[in-house]
mmCIF file of C-alpha atoms and ligand atoms in Angstrom:
data_model
loop_
_atom_site.group_PDB
_atom_site.id
_atom_site.type_symbol
_atom_site.label_atom_id
_atom_site.label_comp_id
_atom_site.label_asym_id
_atom_site.label_seq_id
_atom_site.Cartn_x
_atom_site.Cartn_y
_atom_site.Cartn_z
ATOM 1 C CA MET A 108 136.357 88.944 122.772
ATOM 2 C CA SER A 109 134.016 91.897 122.744
ATOM 3 C CA PHE A 110 134.031 94.202 125.735
ATOM 4 C CA ILE A 111 130.366 95.040 125.131
ATOM 5 C CA SER A 112 127.705 92.879 126.785
ATOM 6 C CA GLU A 113 126.491 89.929 124.731
ATOM 7 C CA ASP A 114 122.902 90.894 125.546
ATOM 8 C CA PHE A 115 123.512 94.346 124.146
ATOM 9 C CA GLU A 116 124.909 92.826 120.931
ATOM 10 C CA LYS A 117 121.798 90.657 120.663
ATOM 11 C CA LEU A 118 119.589 93.727 120.979
ATOM 12 C CA VAL A 119 121.574 95.516 118.259
ATOM 13 C CA ASP A 120 121.296 92.422 116.047
ATOM 14 C CA ALA A 121 117.523 92.294 116.496
ATOM 15 C CA LEU A 122 117.078 96.018 115.845
ATOM 16 C CA SER A 123 119.267 95.963 112.745
ATOM 17 C CA LYS A 124 116.824 93.505 111.147
ATOM 18 C CA LEU A 125 114.100 96.185 111.111
ATOM 19 C CA PRO A 126 113.456 97.714 107.683
ATOM 20 C CA GLY A 127 115.526 100.818 107.059
ATOM 21 C CA VAL A 128 117.640 100.361 110.187
ATOM 22 C CA GLY A 129 121.321 99.835 109.550
ATOM 23 C CA ARG A 130 123.861 98.523 112.047
ATOM 24 C CA LYS A 131 124.833 102.038 113.123
ATOM 25 C CA SER A 132 121.297 103.248 113.854
ATOM 26 C CA ALA A 133 120.549 99.925 115.550
ATOM 27 C CA GLY A 134 123.416 100.651 117.926
ATOM 28 C CA ARG A 135 122.110 104.146 118.594
ATOM 29 C CA LEU A 136 118.606 102.825 119.260
ATOM 30 C CA ALA A 137 119.933 100.112 121.568
ATOM 31 C CA PHE A 138 121.896 102.681 123.610
ATOM 32 C CA TYR A 139 118.804 104.838 123.810
ATOM 33 C CA LEU A 140 116.569 101.972 124.955
ATOM 34 C CA ILE A 141 118.984 100.799 127.626
ATOM 35 C CA ASN A 142 119.472 104.294 129.027
ATOM 36 C CA ALA A 143 115.826 105.426 128.770
ATOM 37 C CA PRO A 144 113.597 105.264 131.879
ATOM 38 C CA ARG A 145 112.824 101.608 132.596
ATOM 39 C CA GLU A 146 109.021 102.113 132.333
ATOM 40 C CA GLN A 147 109.355 103.547 128.829
ATOM 41 C CA THR A 148 111.425 100.638 127.552
ATOM 42 C CA MET A 149 109.117 98.126 129.234
ATOM 43 C CA GLU A 150 106.060 99.816 127.725
ATOM 44 C CA LEU A 151 107.561 99.365 124.256
ATOM 45 C CA SER A 152 108.562 95.784 124.943
ATOM 46 C CA ASN A 153 105.074 94.939 126.260
ATOM 47 C CA ALA A 154 103.356 96.666 123.329
ATOM 48 C CA ILE A 155 105.377 94.534 120.889
ATOM 49 C CA LYS A 156 104.572 91.355 122.815
ATOM 50 C CA THR A 157 100.842 92.136 123.112
ATOM 51 C CA ALA A 158 100.563 93.110 119.445
ATOM 52 C CA CYS A 159 102.331 89.914 118.336
ATOM 53 C CA ASN A 160 100.132 87.759 120.550
ATOM 54 C CA ASN A 161 96.805 89.421 119.766
ATOM 55 C CA ILE A 162 96.972 90.585 116.182
ATOM 56 C CA LYS A 163 96.037 87.995 113.635
ATOM 57 C CA HIS A 164 94.747 88.024 110.094
ATOM 58 C CA CYS A 165 91.068 88.220 109.186
ATOM 59 C CA SER A 166 89.893 84.769 108.092
ATOM 60 C CA ILE A 167 88.110 86.349 105.107
ATOM 61 C CA CYS A 168 90.249 89.203 103.746
ATOM 62 C CA ASN A 169 93.598 88.546 105.481
ATOM 63 C CA MET A 170 93.827 92.057 106.916
ATOM 64 C CA MET A 171 95.373 92.611 110.354
ATOM 65 C CA THR A 172 92.768 92.349 113.103
ATOM 66 C CA SER A 173 92.356 91.399 116.748
ATOM 67 C CA SER A 174 89.284 89.275 116.055
ATOM 68 C CA GLU A 175 88.500 86.302 113.825
ATOM 69 C CA VAL A 176 86.764 88.486 111.221
ATOM 70 C CA CYS A 177 87.809 92.140 110.765
ATOM 71 C CA ASP A 178 85.516 95.159 111.251
ATOM 72 C CA ILE A 179 85.271 95.800 107.500
ATOM 73 C CA CYS A 180 84.237 92.231 106.584
ATOM 74 C CA SER A 181 81.696 92.102 109.398
ATOM 75 C CA SER A 182 80.245 95.580 108.745
ATOM 76 C CA GLU A 183 76.634 95.835 107.559
ATOM 77 C CA ASN A 184 77.444 99.069 105.747
ATOM 78 C CA ARG A 185 79.891 97.683 103.217
ATOM 79 C CA ASN A 186 79.052 96.459 99.735
ATOM 80 C CA LYS A 187 79.951 92.786 99.917
ATOM 81 C CA LYS A 188 79.777 92.362 96.141
ATOM 82 C CA VAL A 189 82.884 94.445 95.413
ATOM 83 C CA ILE A 190 86.377 93.343 96.406
ATOM 84 C CA MET A 191 89.449 95.546 96.139
ATOM 85 C CA VAL A 192 92.653 93.520 95.966
ATOM 86 C CA VAL A 193 95.619 95.249 97.623
ATOM 87 C CA GLU A 194 99.183 94.172 98.312
ATOM 88 C CA ASN A 195 99.291 94.922 102.025
ATOM 89 C CA ASP A 196 97.533 96.437 105.027
ATOM 90 C CA ARG A 197 99.230 99.809 104.521
ATOM 91 C CA ASP A 198 97.612 100.173 101.073
ATOM 92 C CA LEU A 199 94.258 99.190 102.548
ATOM 93 C CA MET A 200 94.629 101.870 105.209
ATOM 94 C CA ALA A 201 95.494 104.459 102.532
ATOM 95 C CA TYR A 202 92.188 103.704 100.777
ATOM 96 C CA GLU A 203 90.234 103.711 104.020
ATOM 97 C CA LYS A 204 91.639 107.149 104.792
ATOM 98 C CA VAL A 205 90.204 108.470 101.525
ATOM 99 C CA GLY A 206 86.840 107.221 102.774
ATOM 100 C CA GLU A 207 85.170 106.898 99.371
ATOM 101 C CA TYR A 208 85.380 103.139 98.864
ATOM 102 C CA ARG A 209 82.572 101.151 100.522
ATOM 103 C CA GLY A 210 83.314 97.616 99.319
ATOM 104 C CA LEU A 211 85.447 94.895 100.876
ATOM 105 C CA TYR A 212 89.165 94.219 100.527
ATOM 106 C CA HIS A 213 91.478 91.322 99.948
ATOM 107 C CA VAL A 214 95.052 91.591 101.223
ATOM 108 C CA LEU A 215 97.503 89.538 99.150
ATOM 109 C CA GLY A 216 100.428 89.869 101.511
ATOM 110 C CA GLY A 217 102.823 91.131 98.826
ATOM 111 C CA ALA A 218 103.256 90.973 95.063
ATOM 112 C CA ILE A 219 104.726 88.459 92.642
ATOM 113 C CA SER A 220 108.482 88.986 92.483
ATOM 114 C CA PRO A 221 110.702 86.347 90.902
ATOM 115 C CA LEU A 222 113.706 88.334 92.116
ATOM 116 C CA LEU A 223 112.668 87.912 95.753
ATOM 117 C CA GLY A 224 111.420 84.380 95.160
ATOM 118 C CA ILE A 225 107.778 85.372 95.710
ATOM 119 C CA GLY A 226 105.460 83.401 93.439
ATOM 120 C CA PRO A 227 101.646 83.163 93.388
ATOM 121 C CA ASN A 228 101.765 80.392 95.987
ATOM 122 C CA GLU A 229 103.374 82.730 98.516
ATOM 123 C CA LEU A 230 100.457 85.133 98.217
ATOM 124 C CA ASN A 231 96.944 84.850 99.579
ATOM 125 C CA ILE A 232 95.440 84.077 96.158
ATOM 126 C CA LYS A 233 93.718 80.759 96.905
ATOM 127 C CA GLN A 234 91.502 82.437 99.494
ATOM 128 C CA LEU A 235 90.674 85.209 96.989
ATOM 129 C CA MET A 236 89.581 82.681 94.369
ATOM 130 C CA LYS A 237 87.401 80.981 96.966
ATOM 131 C CA ARG A 238 85.706 84.288 97.754
ATOM 132 C CA LEU A 239 85.062 84.877 94.061
ATOM 133 C CA THR A 240 82.885 81.774 93.837
ATOM 134 C CA GLU A 241 80.304 83.777 95.799
ATOM 135 C CA ASP A 242 78.056 86.432 94.271
ATOM 136 C CA ILE A 243 80.608 89.150 93.374
ATOM 137 C CA ASP A 244 79.972 92.049 90.967
ATOM 138 C CA GLU A 245 83.437 93.570 90.657
ATOM 139 C CA VAL A 246 87.069 92.912 91.532
ATOM 140 C CA ILE A 247 89.288 96.001 91.642
ATOM 141 C CA LEU A 248 92.961 95.172 91.141
ATOM 142 C CA ALA A 249 94.637 97.839 93.258
ATOM 143 C CA THR A 250 98.166 96.496 93.364
ATOM 144 C CA ASN A 251 100.975 99.059 93.023
ATOM 145 C CA SER A 252 102.069 100.267 89.598
ATOM 146 C CA THR A 253 105.529 98.799 90.094
ATOM 147 C CA ILE A 254 106.704 95.898 87.897
ATOM 148 C CA GLU A 255 105.745 93.478 90.681
ATOM 149 C CA GLY A 256 102.325 95.074 91.133
ATOM 150 C CA GLU A 257 101.605 95.034 87.388
ATOM 151 C CA THR A 258 102.767 91.412 87.076
ATOM 152 C CA THR A 259 100.451 90.463 89.928
ATOM 153 C CA ALA A 260 97.494 92.342 88.403
ATOM 154 C CA THR A 261 98.024 90.653 85.021
ATOM 155 C CA TYR A 262 98.327 87.247 86.670
ATOM 156 C CA LEU A 263 95.128 87.761 88.677
ATOM 157 C CA ALA A 264 93.189 89.166 85.704
ATOM 158 C CA LYS A 265 93.963 86.004 83.719
ATOM 159 C CA LEU A 266 92.916 83.832 86.636
ATOM 160 C CA ILE A 267 89.659 85.693 87.292
ATOM 161 C CA LYS A 268 88.584 86.276 83.665
ATOM 162 C CA PRO A 269 86.924 82.845 83.196
ATOM 163 C CA LEU A 270 84.663 83.576 86.195
ATOM 164 C CA ASN A 271 82.887 86.328 84.246
ATOM 165 C CA ILE A 272 83.283 88.896 86.998
ATOM 166 C CA LYS A 273 83.918 92.537 86.076
ATOM 167 C CA ILE A 274 87.644 93.230 86.632
ATOM 168 C CA THR A 275 88.903 96.802 86.959
ATOM 169 C CA ARG A 276 92.354 98.309 87.398
ATOM 170 C CA LEU A 277 93.120 101.674 88.981
ATOM 171 C CA ALA A 278 93.310 104.504 86.480
ATOM 172 C CA SER A 279 96.390 106.499 85.704
ATOM 173 C CA GLY A 280 97.064 109.003 88.408
ATOM 174 C CA VAL A 281 98.901 106.384 90.376
ATOM 175 C CA PRO A 282 102.361 107.144 88.996
ATOM 176 C CA VAL A 283 104.332 104.334 87.392
ATOM 177 C CA GLY A 284 106.543 102.764 90.012
ATOM 178 C CA GLY A 285 104.494 104.439 92.728
ATOM 179 C CA ASP A 286 103.625 102.858 96.037
ATOM 180 C CA ILE A 287 99.977 103.317 96.930
ATOM 181 C CA GLU A 288 100.738 104.075 100.555
ATOM 182 C CA ASN A 289 102.824 107.120 99.564
ATOM 183 C CA ILE A 290 100.277 108.691 97.235
ATOM 184 C CA ASP A 291 98.145 111.635 98.340
ATOM 185 C CA GLU A 292 94.431 111.163 98.945
ATOM 186 C CA ILE A 293 93.183 113.217 95.975
ATOM 187 C CA THR A 294 95.296 111.221 93.525
ATOM 188 C CA LEU A 295 94.085 107.975 95.102
ATOM 189 C CA LEU A 296 90.479 109.096 94.882
ATOM 190 C CA ARG A 297 90.944 110.030 91.216
ATOM 191 C CA ALA A 298 92.593 106.674 90.503
ATOM 192 C CA TYR A 299 89.729 104.834 92.176
ATOM 193 C CA LYS A 300 86.950 106.808 90.460
ATOM 194 C CA GLY A 301 88.591 106.541 87.052
ATOM 195 C CA ARG A 302 89.302 102.820 87.259
ATOM 196 C CA VAL A 303 89.012 101.005 83.951
ATOM 197 C CA GLU A 304 87.672 97.606 83.086
ATOM 198 C CA ILE A 305 90.260 95.107 81.884
HETATM 199 ZN ZN1 LIG B 12 88.320 91.033 106.757
#
C-alpha cells in the first residue's frame, strides 16, 4: 500500500499524460500545485474547465474558437477564394503572426501517419473537399515538411487535382523535417511567397 494519498497519485497520473511531462516532472508539478496558494491552483483548474467547456471547432475551417464560426472565416477582409491547409491550430497561428496571408484556412487536425494509425479518415478532409465545391481559386498545402506532412500533401494533391483548382505547396525555406510552428517568421514569409504550383 502506498503511503501517499490516492488523490495525489491520480493528479500525478493525469499530469504525466501531458506532452513532454514525464512521471518525475508530473510529481514535481503535483507537489507544487498542492502547496501553492489555493486561489492560484483554483484559477488554473477553472481556466482548464472553462476552456474545455467553451472552446469548440469552427464549423467551416475546424480551427479552435469560442463561437460557431471563427473570426477568420466570418471576416469581411479575408479572401474567401484561397484556402491554406495546415495540420493544426499552432501552424495556423504561426502564419497569422506573419500577417501576410489574407485568405482562409483549413485545419486538418494532424497528418497521415500509418505508424500512429492516422489515416485520411481520421483527418478533417471530408469537410475540406466540401468547401472546395464552392468557388475557390487556390489551395495552399501548408503541411509540415516531415514525412507525414509530405504524405498528406501528396494525398490531398491527388484528391484535389480533378477539381481543376490551382494547388500550391510551400517553397523550400521550410527545412526538411521542420515543424512550421518552430520556424521563424521571415522563413515562413519566404516559403509562402515562393510557393510553387503542383
Ligand atoms: Zn473558421
